[in-house]
Short mmCIF file of C-alpha atoms in Angstrom, two decimals:
data_model
loop_
_atom_site.label_atom_id
_atom_site.label_comp_id
_atom_site.label_asym_id
_atom_site.label_seq_id
_atom_site.Cartn_x
_atom_site.Cartn_y
_atom_site.Cartn_z
CA MET M 1252 3.79 -57.55 -40.08
CA SER M 1253 6.32 -54.89 -40.95
CA ILE M 1254 9.60 -54.46 -39.11
CA PRO M 1255 9.71 -51.18 -37.14
CA MET M 1256 11.74 -48.66 -39.10
CA GLY M 1257 11.91 -45.49 -37.04
CA PRO M 1258 12.05 -44.71 -33.33
CA ALA M 1259 9.47 -46.53 -31.23
CA TRP M 1260 7.28 -43.50 -30.66
CA ILE M 1261 6.82 -42.92 -34.38
CA GLU M 1262 5.85 -46.56 -34.84
CA ILE M 1263 3.41 -46.37 -31.95
CA ALA M 1264 1.84 -43.23 -33.36
CA ARG M 1265 1.59 -44.87 -36.79
CA ARG M 1266 -0.01 -47.99 -35.33
CA ASP M 1267 -2.51 -45.98 -33.25
CA LEU M 1268 -3.45 -43.86 -36.23
CA LEU M 1269 -3.95 -47.02 -38.29
CA LEU M 1270 -6.12 -48.51 -35.55
CA ALA M 1271 -8.18 -45.33 -35.42
CA TYR M 1272 -8.52 -45.41 -39.20
CA ARG M 1273 -9.74 -49.01 -39.14
CA ARG M 1274 -12.42 -47.98 -36.64
CA ARG M 1275 -13.52 -44.84 -38.42
CA ALA M 1276 -17.08 -45.01 -37.09
CA GLU M 1277 -15.81 -44.66 -33.52
CA ALA M 1278 -14.09 -41.38 -34.36
CA ALA M 1279 -17.47 -39.85 -35.14
CA ASN M 1280 -18.81 -40.51 -31.62
CA PRO M 1281 -17.29 -37.43 -29.89
CA LEU M 1282 -18.59 -35.23 -32.69
CA ILE M 1283 -22.10 -36.64 -32.45
CA PHE M 1284 -21.88 -36.19 -28.67
CA VAL M 1285 -20.98 -32.50 -29.08
CA LEU M 1286 -23.82 -32.00 -31.52
CA ILE M 1287 -26.40 -33.66 -29.27
CA VAL M 1288 -25.32 -31.84 -26.10
CA VAL M 1289 -25.30 -28.46 -27.86
CA ALA M 1290 -28.75 -29.23 -29.27
CA LEU M 1291 -30.01 -29.87 -25.72
CA PHE M 1292 -29.27 -26.31 -24.59
CA PRO M 1293 -31.88 -24.52 -26.71
CA LEU M 1294 -34.38 -27.09 -25.43
CA GLY M 1295 -33.41 -26.26 -21.85
CA ILE M 1296 -32.84 -22.52 -22.05
CA GLY M 1297 -35.31 -21.60 -24.77
CA PRO M 1298 -34.81 -20.69 -28.42
CA THR M 1299 -34.23 -16.91 -27.94
CA PRO M 1300 -31.20 -16.03 -30.10
CA GLN M 1301 -29.92 -13.37 -27.65
CA ALA M 1302 -29.98 -15.76 -24.70
CA LEU M 1303 -28.27 -18.51 -26.69
CA ALA M 1304 -25.61 -16.19 -28.13
CA ARG M 1305 -24.83 -14.97 -24.60
CA VAL M 1306 -24.09 -18.48 -23.31
CA ALA M 1307 -22.69 -19.90 -26.56
CA PRO M 1308 -18.94 -19.55 -25.75
CA GLY M 1309 -19.31 -21.25 -22.39
CA VAL M 1310 -21.66 -23.95 -23.67
CA VAL M 1311 -19.43 -24.88 -26.61
CA TRP M 1312 -16.36 -24.98 -24.39
CA VAL M 1313 -17.97 -27.06 -21.65
CA THR M 1314 -19.30 -29.46 -24.28
CA ALA M 1315 -15.85 -29.79 -25.84
CA LEU M 1316 -14.43 -30.42 -22.36
CA LEU M 1317 -16.88 -33.26 -21.76
CA ALA M 1318 -16.40 -34.77 -25.21
CA SER M 1319 -12.63 -34.76 -24.80
CA LEU M 1320 -12.99 -36.25 -21.32
CA LEU M 1321 -15.26 -39.09 -22.45
CA SER M 1322 -12.88 -40.07 -25.22
CA THR M 1323 -9.80 -40.13 -22.91
CA ASP M 1324 -10.99 -43.18 -21.00
CA MET M 1325 -9.91 -45.53 -23.79
CA MET M 1326 -6.55 -43.83 -24.41
CA PHE M 1327 -4.40 -46.54 -22.78
CA ARG M 1328 -7.02 -49.13 -21.83
CA ALA M 1329 -6.94 -51.42 -24.87
CA ASP M 1330 -3.13 -51.59 -24.77
CA PHE M 1331 -3.20 -52.20 -21.04
CA ASP M 1332 -5.77 -54.99 -21.29
CA ASP M 1333 -4.03 -56.93 -24.07
CA GLY M 1334 -0.58 -56.55 -22.48
CA SER M 1335 1.07 -54.52 -25.21
CA LEU M 1336 1.48 -51.58 -22.84
CA GLU M 1337 3.63 -53.79 -20.65
CA GLN M 1338 5.84 -54.62 -23.62
CA ILE M 1339 6.10 -50.95 -24.50
CA ALA M 1340 7.05 -50.09 -20.92
CA ARG M 1341 9.68 -52.85 -20.84
CA SER M 1342 11.27 -51.75 -24.09
CA PRO M 1343 14.42 -49.57 -23.97
CA SER M 1344 12.70 -46.63 -25.66
CA PRO M 1345 11.54 -44.01 -23.13
CA LEU M 1346 7.94 -44.31 -21.99
CA TYR M 1347 7.80 -40.49 -21.98
CA ALA M 1348 8.02 -40.35 -25.79
CA THR M 1349 5.59 -43.23 -26.27
CA ALA M 1350 3.04 -41.68 -23.93
CA LEU M 1351 3.39 -38.34 -25.71
CA ALA M 1352 2.87 -40.07 -29.07
CA LYS M 1353 -0.27 -41.82 -27.86
CA MET M 1354 -1.69 -38.58 -26.51
CA ALA M 1355 -0.82 -36.77 -29.75
CA VAL M 1356 -2.78 -39.39 -31.66
CA HIS M 1357 -5.68 -38.96 -29.25
CA TRP M 1358 -5.65 -35.23 -30.00
CA LEU M 1359 -5.51 -35.84 -33.75
CA VAL M 1360 -8.41 -38.27 -33.58
CA SER M 1361 -10.69 -36.49 -31.08
CA GLY M 1362 -9.42 -33.01 -30.11
CA LEU M 1363 -8.74 -31.77 -33.62
CA PRO M 1364 -12.13 -32.83 -35.08
CA ILE M 1365 -13.94 -31.31 -32.09
CA ALA M 1366 -12.03 -28.04 -32.59
CA LEU M 1367 -12.75 -28.02 -36.31
CA MET M 1368 -16.44 -28.66 -35.72
CA SER M 1369 -16.81 -26.06 -32.94
CA PRO M 1370 -17.64 -23.08 -35.25
CA LEU M 1371 -20.48 -25.13 -36.74
CA VAL M 1372 -22.13 -25.92 -33.41
CA ALA M 1373 -21.43 -22.38 -32.17
CA GLY M 1374 -23.34 -21.16 -35.23
CA LEU M 1375 -26.32 -23.22 -34.07
CA LEU M 1376 -26.22 -21.14 -30.86
CA TYR M 1377 -26.03 -17.84 -32.81
CA LEU M 1378 -22.47 -17.02 -31.83
CA PRO M 1379 -21.64 -13.88 -33.89
CA ALA M 1380 -19.40 -14.48 -36.90
CA PRO M 1381 -16.51 -12.22 -35.72
CA ALA M 1382 -16.02 -14.56 -32.74
CA MET M 1383 -15.56 -17.66 -34.93
CA PRO M 1384 -11.79 -17.30 -35.58
CA ALA M 1385 -11.23 -16.86 -31.84
CA LEU M 1386 -13.31 -19.97 -31.14
CA LEU M 1387 -11.50 -22.07 -33.70
CA LEU M 1388 -7.98 -21.04 -32.66
CA SER M 1389 -8.67 -21.22 -28.91
CA MET M 1390 -10.17 -24.69 -29.43
CA LEU M 1391 -7.16 -25.84 -31.45
CA LEU M 1392 -4.77 -24.80 -28.67
CA GLY M 1393 -7.05 -25.69 -25.75
CA THR M 1394 -7.87 -29.23 -26.85
CA VAL M 1395 -4.12 -30.00 -26.82
CA SER M 1396 -4.05 -29.32 -23.07
CA LEU M 1397 -7.31 -31.21 -22.62
CA SER M 1398 -5.93 -34.35 -24.31
CA LEU M 1399 -2.72 -34.23 -22.26
CA VAL M 1400 -4.37 -33.55 -18.89
CA GLY M 1401 -7.01 -36.14 -19.68
CA GLY M 1402 -4.18 -38.55 -20.45
CA ILE M 1403 -2.95 -38.21 -16.86
CA GLY M 1404 -6.38 -39.23 -15.57
CA ALA M 1405 -6.62 -42.09 -18.07
CA ALA M 1406 -3.18 -43.38 -17.07
CA LEU M 1407 -4.02 -43.20 -13.35
CA THR M 1408 -7.25 -45.15 -13.76
CA VAL M 1409 -6.09 -47.56 -16.48
CA GLY M 1410 -5.86 -50.53 -14.10
CA LEU M 1411 -9.34 -50.03 -12.68
CA ARG M 1412 -12.41 -51.78 -14.02
CA LYS M 1413 -14.72 -48.81 -13.65
CA GLY M 1414 -12.58 -45.86 -14.61
CA GLY M 1415 -15.14 -43.64 -16.28
CA LEU M 1416 -16.83 -41.67 -13.53
CA LEU M 1417 -13.69 -41.56 -11.39
CA LEU M 1418 -11.76 -40.20 -14.36
CA SER M 1419 -14.09 -37.22 -14.60
CA LEU M 1420 -13.71 -36.51 -10.87
CA LEU M 1421 -9.93 -36.44 -11.28
CA VAL M 1422 -9.67 -34.54 -14.52
CA LEU M 1423 -12.48 -31.96 -14.61
CA PRO M 1424 -11.03 -29.74 -11.83
CA LEU M 1425 -7.75 -29.69 -13.74
CA TYR M 1426 -9.56 -28.47 -16.87
CA VAL M 1427 -10.63 -25.22 -15.13
CA PRO M 1428 -7.83 -22.95 -16.46
CA VAL M 1429 -8.39 -24.06 -20.07
CA LEU M 1430 -12.13 -23.44 -19.75
CA VAL M 1431 -11.59 -19.99 -18.22
CA PHE M 1432 -9.21 -18.74 -20.89
CA GLY M 1433 -10.85 -20.56 -23.79
CA SER M 1434 -14.32 -19.13 -23.24
CA ALA M 1435 -12.81 -15.74 -22.33
CA ALA M 1436 -11.07 -15.58 -25.72
CA VAL M 1437 -14.41 -16.17 -27.46
CA ASP M 1438 -16.19 -13.70 -25.18
CA SER M 1439 -13.60 -11.01 -25.92
CA ALA M 1440 -13.85 -11.60 -29.65
CA ALA M 1441 -17.67 -11.48 -29.50
CA ALA M 1442 -17.40 -8.14 -27.68
CA GLY M 1443 -15.04 -6.82 -30.34
CA LEU M 1444 -12.00 -6.76 -28.08
CA SER M 1445 -8.52 -8.13 -28.67
CA TRP M 1446 -8.19 -11.81 -27.80
CA SER M 1447 -4.50 -12.43 -28.48
CA ALA M 1448 -3.61 -12.44 -24.75
CA GLU M 1449 -6.04 -15.27 -23.98
CA LEU M 1450 -4.74 -17.21 -26.95
CA ALA M 1451 -1.15 -16.73 -25.77
CA VAL M 1452 -2.06 -18.07 -22.33
CA LEU M 1453 -3.74 -21.11 -23.89
CA GLY M 1454 -0.56 -21.68 -25.92
CA GLY M 1455 1.44 -21.48 -22.71
CA PHE M 1456 -0.82 -24.07 -21.07
CA ALA M 1457 -0.39 -26.37 -24.07
CA LEU M 1458 3.42 -26.08 -23.93
CA LEU M 1459 3.45 -26.72 -20.18
CA ALA M 1460 1.19 -29.74 -20.64
CA ILE M 1461 3.33 -31.14 -23.48
CA THR M 1462 6.41 -30.86 -21.26
CA LEU M 1463 5.07 -32.14 -17.96
CA ALA M 1464 2.06 -34.37 -18.66
CA PRO M 1465 4.06 -37.24 -20.24
CA LEU M 1466 6.14 -37.41 -17.03
CA ALA M 1467 3.03 -37.91 -14.92
CA VAL M 1468 1.51 -40.28 -17.47
CA SER M 1469 4.56 -42.55 -17.66
CA ALA M 1470 4.81 -42.61 -13.84
CA ALA M 1471 1.10 -43.44 -13.55
CA LEU M 1472 1.31 -46.16 -16.23
CA ARG M 1473 4.26 -47.80 -14.46
CA ILE M 1474 2.38 -47.75 -11.15
CA ASN M 1475 -0.60 -49.51 -12.74
CA LEU M 1476 1.63 -51.99 -14.56
CA ASP M 1477 3.48 -52.88 -11.36
CA ALA M 1478 0.24 -53.45 -9.47
CA MET P 252 23.43 -36.22 7.43
CA SER P 253 23.59 -39.50 9.28
CA GLY P 254 21.18 -38.07 11.87
CA VAL P 255 18.70 -37.24 9.12
CA TRP P 256 19.00 -40.72 7.64
CA SER P 257 18.51 -42.49 10.92
CA PHE P 258 15.48 -40.27 11.52
CA LEU P 259 14.08 -41.22 8.11
CA HIS P 260 14.83 -44.85 8.84
CA LYS P 261 12.94 -44.67 12.12
CA LEU P 262 10.04 -42.99 10.33
CA GLY P 263 9.74 -46.16 8.33
CA SER P 264 8.79 -48.02 11.48
CA PRO P 265 5.06 -47.74 12.21
CA ARG P 266 5.64 -48.89 15.75
CA TRP P 267 8.18 -46.17 16.42
CA PHE P 268 5.77 -43.62 14.95
CA TYR P 269 2.93 -44.87 17.10
CA ARG P 270 5.00 -44.68 20.26
CA ILE P 271 6.52 -41.26 19.58
CA SER P 272 3.20 -39.75 18.48
CA SER P 273 1.63 -40.97 21.74
CA GLN P 274 4.20 -38.85 23.53
CA TRP P 275 3.69 -35.76 21.33
CA LEU P 276 -0.09 -35.76 21.05
CA PRO P 277 -0.99 -34.56 24.56
CA TRP P 278 1.38 -31.60 24.25
CA LEU P 279 0.23 -30.73 20.76
CA GLY P 280 -3.41 -31.09 21.81
CA VAL P 281 -2.96 -28.73 24.75
CA LEU P 282 -1.06 -26.29 22.51
CA ALA P 283 -3.77 -26.35 19.80
CA GLY P 284 -6.59 -25.99 22.33
CA GLY P 285 -4.79 -23.18 24.16
CA LEU P 286 -3.95 -21.22 21.03
CA LEU P 287 -7.48 -21.60 19.62
CA LEU P 288 -9.12 -20.65 22.92
CA TRP P 289 -6.83 -17.65 23.30
CA GLY P 290 -7.24 -16.47 19.71
CA VAL P 291 -10.99 -17.07 19.46
CA VAL P 292 -11.86 -15.42 22.80
CA TRP P 293 -9.57 -12.49 21.94
CA GLY P 294 -11.02 -12.20 18.45
CA LEU P 295 -14.69 -12.66 19.37
CA ALA P 296 -14.83 -10.69 22.60
CA PHE P 297 -12.01 -8.17 22.71
CA ALA P 298 -11.06 -7.20 19.15
CA PRO P 299 -12.81 -4.01 17.93
CA ALA P 300 -15.84 -4.37 15.65
CA ASP P 301 -15.36 -3.66 11.96
CA ALA P 302 -16.35 -0.13 10.87
CA ILE P 303 -18.45 -1.42 7.95
CA GLN P 304 -19.32 -5.05 8.71
CA GLY P 305 -19.83 -4.68 12.45
CA ASN P 306 -19.50 -7.93 14.35
CA SER P 307 -20.09 -10.25 11.41
CA PHE P 308 -16.46 -9.94 10.33
CA ARG P 309 -15.44 -11.96 13.38
CA ILE P 310 -15.99 -15.22 11.53
CA ILE P 311 -12.66 -14.35 9.89
CA TYR P 312 -10.99 -15.90 12.96
CA ILE P 313 -12.21 -19.31 11.81
CA HIS P 314 -12.53 -18.79 8.07
CA VAL P 315 -9.08 -17.49 7.19
CA PRO P 316 -7.12 -20.01 9.31
CA ALA P 317 -9.12 -22.89 7.82
CA ALA P 318 -8.41 -21.60 4.30
CA PHE P 319 -4.67 -21.20 5.10
CA VAL P 320 -4.41 -24.71 6.47
CA SER P 321 -6.41 -26.31 3.65
CA LEU P 322 -4.01 -24.94 1.04
CA ALA P 323 -0.91 -25.77 3.06
CA GLY P 324 -2.42 -29.21 3.64
CA TYR P 325 -2.45 -29.91 -0.07
CA TYR P 326 1.25 -29.16 -0.28
CA MET P 327 1.88 -31.35 2.76
CA MET P 328 0.03 -34.15 0.99
CA ALA P 329 2.04 -33.66 -2.20
CA GLY P 330 5.24 -33.57 -0.12
CA ALA P 331 4.26 -36.89 1.46
CA GLY P 332 3.63 -38.13 -2.07
CA VAL P 333 7.19 -37.22 -3.12
CA VAL P 334 8.63 -38.99 -0.07
CA SER P 335 6.48 -42.02 -0.85
CA LEU P 336 7.51 -42.16 -4.52
CA VAL P 337 11.23 -41.44 -4.00
CA TRP P 338 12.09 -43.17 -0.74
CA LYS P 339 9.17 -45.62 -0.61
CA ILE P 340 8.52 -44.92 3.06
CA LYS P 341 5.21 -46.49 4.06
CA LEU P 342 4.52 -43.86 6.66
CA ALA P 343 4.44 -41.27 3.86
CA ASP P 344 1.60 -43.25 2.26
CA VAL P 345 -0.22 -43.10 5.57
CA ALA P 346 0.40 -39.35 5.81
CA LEU P 347 -0.87 -38.83 2.27
CA ARG P 348 -4.11 -40.68 2.94
CA ALA P 349 -4.63 -38.96 6.28
CA GLY P 350 -3.73 -35.56 4.82
CA ALA P 351 -6.32 -35.90 2.07
CA GLY P 352 -9.12 -36.48 4.58
CA VAL P 353 -8.11 -33.75 7.02
CA GLY P 354 -7.39 -31.31 4.18
CA ALA P 355 -10.79 -31.92 2.58
CA ALA P 356 -12.44 -31.32 5.96
CA MET P 357 -10.54 -28.05 6.41
CA THR P 358 -11.45 -26.90 2.90
CA PHE P 359 -15.08 -27.73 3.58
CA CYS P 360 -14.87 -25.75 6.83
CA ALA P 361 -13.43 -22.75 4.98
CA LEU P 362 -16.19 -22.96 2.34
CA VAL P 363 -18.99 -23.21 4.90
CA THR P 364 -17.69 -20.31 7.01
CA GLY P 365 -17.17 -18.28 3.84
CA SER P 366 -20.75 -18.98 2.84
CA ILE P 367 -22.06 -17.98 6.29
CA TRP P 368 -19.94 -14.82 6.12
CA GLY P 369 -21.36 -14.07 2.70
CA LYS P 370 -24.94 -13.84 3.99
CA PRO P 371 -24.59 -10.63 6.07
CA THR P 372 -21.84 -9.15 3.86
CA TRP P 373 -23.13 -9.81 0.36
CA GLY P 374 -26.74 -10.69 1.15
CA THR P 375 -26.48 -14.18 -0.31
CA TRP P 376 -25.19 -17.57 0.79
CA TRP P 377 -23.12 -18.18 -2.30
CA VAL P 378 -21.14 -15.78 -4.46
CA TRP P 379 -18.90 -16.77 -7.35
CA ASP P 380 -16.05 -14.87 -5.79
CA ALA P 381 -12.53 -15.70 -6.96
CA ARG P 382 -11.32 -16.99 -3.63
CA ILE P 383 -14.45 -19.01 -2.88
CA THR P 384 -14.35 -20.55 -6.36
CA SER P 385 -10.68 -21.47 -5.95
CA MET P 386 -11.54 -23.07 -2.62
CA LEU P 387 -14.31 -25.06 -4.31
CA VAL P 388 -11.87 -26.33 -6.95
CA LEU P 389 -9.41 -27.19 -4.17
CA LEU P 390 -12.15 -29.23 -2.48
CA PHE P 391 -12.73 -31.06 -5.79
CA LEU P 392 -9.00 -31.81 -6.02
CA TYR P 393 -9.04 -33.26 -2.49
CA LEU P 394 -12.14 -35.31 -3.27
CA GLY P 395 -10.43 -36.61 -6.40
CA VAL P 396 -7.48 -37.88 -4.36
CA LEU P 397 -9.84 -39.52 -1.85
CA ALA P 398 -11.88 -41.15 -4.62
CA LEU P 399 -8.78 -42.42 -6.40
CA TYR P 400 -7.42 -43.88 -3.16
CA GLU P 401 -10.65 -45.76 -2.50
CA ALA P 402 -10.80 -47.11 -6.06
CA PHE P 403 -7.70 -49.29 -5.78
CA GLU P 404 -7.72 -52.65 -4.04
CA SER P 405 -4.08 -52.50 -2.99
CA ARG P 406 -3.08 -49.75 -0.59
CA GLU P 407 0.42 -49.54 -2.08
CA THR P 408 -0.83 -48.86 -5.59
CA ALA P 409 -3.49 -46.48 -4.30
CA ALA P 410 -0.93 -44.42 -2.41
CA LYS P 411 1.44 -44.23 -5.38
CA ALA P 412 -1.33 -43.22 -7.77
CA CYS P 413 -2.55 -40.60 -5.30
CA ALA P 414 1.02 -39.31 -4.96
CA VAL P 415 1.21 -38.74 -8.72
CA LEU P 416 -2.23 -37.10 -8.72
CA SER P 417 -1.36 -34.77 -5.85
CA LEU P 418 1.86 -33.76 -7.63
CA VAL P 419 -0.13 -32.96 -10.76
CA GLY P 420 -2.48 -30.95 -8.56
CA THR P 421 0.45 -29.09 -7.02
CA VAL P 422 1.59 -27.91 -10.45
CA ASN P 423 -1.99 -26.97 -11.27
CA ILE P 424 -3.04 -25.17 -8.09
CA PRO P 425 -1.13 -21.90 -8.80
CA ILE P 426 -2.43 -21.96 -12.39
CA ILE P 427 -6.00 -22.57 -11.24
CA TYR P 428 -5.77 -19.81 -8.64
CA LYS P 429 -4.39 -17.28 -11.13
CA SER P 430 -6.97 -18.26 -13.77
CA VAL P 431 -9.85 -17.94 -11.35
CA ASP P 432 -8.53 -14.58 -10.11
CA TRP P 433 -8.35 -13.34 -13.67
CA TRP P 434 -11.76 -14.80 -14.50
CA TYR P 435 -13.27 -13.04 -11.51
CA SER P 436 -11.73 -9.65 -12.30
CA LEU P 437 -13.21 -10.02 -15.78
CA HIS P 438 -16.71 -10.90 -14.63
CA GLN P 439 -16.92 -9.12 -11.28
CA PRO P 440 -20.44 -7.75 -10.86
CA ALA P 441 -20.49 -4.11 -9.75
CA THR P 442 -23.00 -4.61 -6.96
CA ILE P 443 -20.89 -7.03 -4.98
CA LYS P 444 -17.83 -5.81 -3.21
CA LEU P 445 -15.75 -7.31 -0.49
CA THR P 446 -16.08 -4.46 1.98
CA ARG P 447 -13.04 -5.21 4.00
CA ALA P 448 -10.53 -2.53 4.88
CA PRO P 449 -7.42 -2.90 2.69
CA SER P 450 -5.20 -3.43 5.68
CA MET P 451 -6.38 -4.75 8.99
CA HIS P 452 -5.97 -2.86 12.19
CA PRO P 453 -3.35 -4.52 14.42
CA ASP P 454 -5.98 -5.06 17.14
CA MET P 455 -7.93 -7.23 14.70
CA PHE P 456 -4.88 -8.80 13.13
CA HIS P 457 -3.10 -10.11 16.22
CA PRO P 458 -5.89 -12.51 17.28
CA LEU P 459 -5.95 -13.75 13.69
CA ILE P 460 -2.28 -14.70 13.88
CA VAL P 461 -2.99 -16.66 17.06
CA THR P 462 -5.91 -18.57 15.52
CA ILE P 463 -3.87 -19.28 12.36
CA LEU P 464 -1.12 -20.79 14.50
CA GLY P 465 -3.77 -22.67 16.47
CA PHE P 466 -5.26 -24.11 13.28
CA TYR P 467 -1.85 -25.27 12.08
CA VAL P 468 -1.26 -27.13 15.35
CA LEU P 469 -4.83 -28.47 15.21
CA TYR P 470 -4.10 -29.74 11.71
CA VAL P 471 -1.03 -31.59 12.97
CA VAL P 472 -3.05 -33.10 15.82
CA LEU P 473 -5.83 -34.27 13.50
CA LEU P 474 -3.28 -35.57 11.00
CA LEU P 475 -1.47 -37.58 13.69
CA LEU P 476 -4.75 -39.01 15.00
CA ARG P 477 -5.81 -40.11 11.51
CA MET P 478 -2.34 -41.50 10.80
CA ARG P 479 -2.38 -43.50 14.04
CA ALA P 480 -5.75 -45.01 13.17
CA GLU P 481 -4.47 -45.87 9.70
CA VAL P 482 -1.23 -47.38 11.10
CA LEU P 483 -3.21 -49.60 13.46
CA GLU P 484 -5.44 -50.75 10.61
CA ARG P 485 -2.47 -51.53 8.37
CA GLU P 486 -0.51 -53.31 11.11
CA GLU P 487 -3.43 -55.18 12.63
CA LYS P 488 -1.57 -58.46 12.25
CA ALA P 489 1.59 -57.18 13.97
CA ARG P 490 2.32 -58.38 17.46
CA TRP P 491 2.71 -54.90 18.95
CA VAL P 492 -0.80 -54.00 17.83
CA GLU P 493 -2.16 -57.21 19.37
CA GLU P 494 -0.39 -56.42 22.62
CA LEU P 495 -1.79 -52.90 22.49
CA ALA P 496 -5.28 -54.24 21.94
CA GLN P 497 -4.90 -56.54 24.94
CA GLY P 498 -4.11 -53.49 27.03
CA ARG P 499 -0.49 -54.40 27.65
CA GLY P 500 0.83 -51.03 26.49
CA LEU P 501 3.62 -50.29 24.07
CA ALA P 502 7.16 -51.04 25.12
CA PRO P 503 10.05 -49.20 23.44
CA GLU P 504 11.60 -51.16 20.61
CA SER P 505 14.61 -53.19 21.62
CA GLY P 506 17.78 -52.08 19.94
CA GLY P 507 16.20 -48.69 19.00
#
């Protein structure tokens, strides 16, 4: 075991990335989920390209929302169950930074791959090519907010045995603004309009979430640890 | 300041709360009933009919006050959450739990009356209108707090977790409202219009003020009733609750 060299949050991020790397197969699960759910829509709606292209921005965004949500449940759980979260919380380094590091790793491991894969699945739904840059960039910014807001839900439910369904009740209403502006950016681009305003708003959401979400997460983690 | 602190200290005593709320409730109940009766009779029977919507607009005297109170109720709940987290006053936990239930009921009331109003105005029970959609999301936020509270075994932990969640919701509510407004203006179908005059005639507006005030007082009454039930449940082992149950009444605390 190596002696920690840098600040605690860097070490935590390094450890979490290493853990994710050791379980590479798990990282594919959100991507497979996105692929399967997107493949269900043509089966439900019908294979007409016009109909699918019309709903593609919303479908891809809602699917990304669900994939991000399902992967948040485990964000703090393993560390909570084996007691290392308690050690982290007791250490002198601020829990704010540690929580932010853990959520950043979550984004790198699940949000970023989902965003990178989104043009591919949108292509399956006949989203026009000019809308692809808007989809990719809005996903890159939007999934940051999704990981951070999802982190709040994961931290609140970390002490509960059955967190999963409850987590979605807590978090999905909070995802509404990201969904609205994310799919609107893609819609605008598909209609040939400017989509920089929507992207700017998504960037604003991400900054707000980076600033405030770790506060809520560290408070929620401490509440569950004290229980 | 010392007056404020002694008031806060007293608020920490469930027994004091139970006694003082017993004294307030009859007055508040009469006030709420009187205001609602006055406002509703005035609005339903004496206010002029709307030029476009006719008499169907009169549901506004229930719908708008319920919507006002449901939003204010969320902020009350979050305020109770702050008090609970910062000063660790148990009564704030009770207020948070009670506020979530009453607030969800008010939001549901606003949604149902909005839906009933939609039928004659828009020709359909449900419209994805910006305000209705925001109300729906608000109901989801309330239901989330209720679900989270029920999930914990310990009431203390549940109340703290709900306090954090309601604070997160407080930051999010303005963002959600603005997003949904913007979403609606982007997607608004041309056939559906809210055919309400841009500014209300004073004869229609004055009864509305009365019913809004009435709903606020009604909210306080319902909140106090729920809080009293919750206090009794939490303090069921306390002697004053036992004495109350045996019908011996509630004596003022000795020493105040």
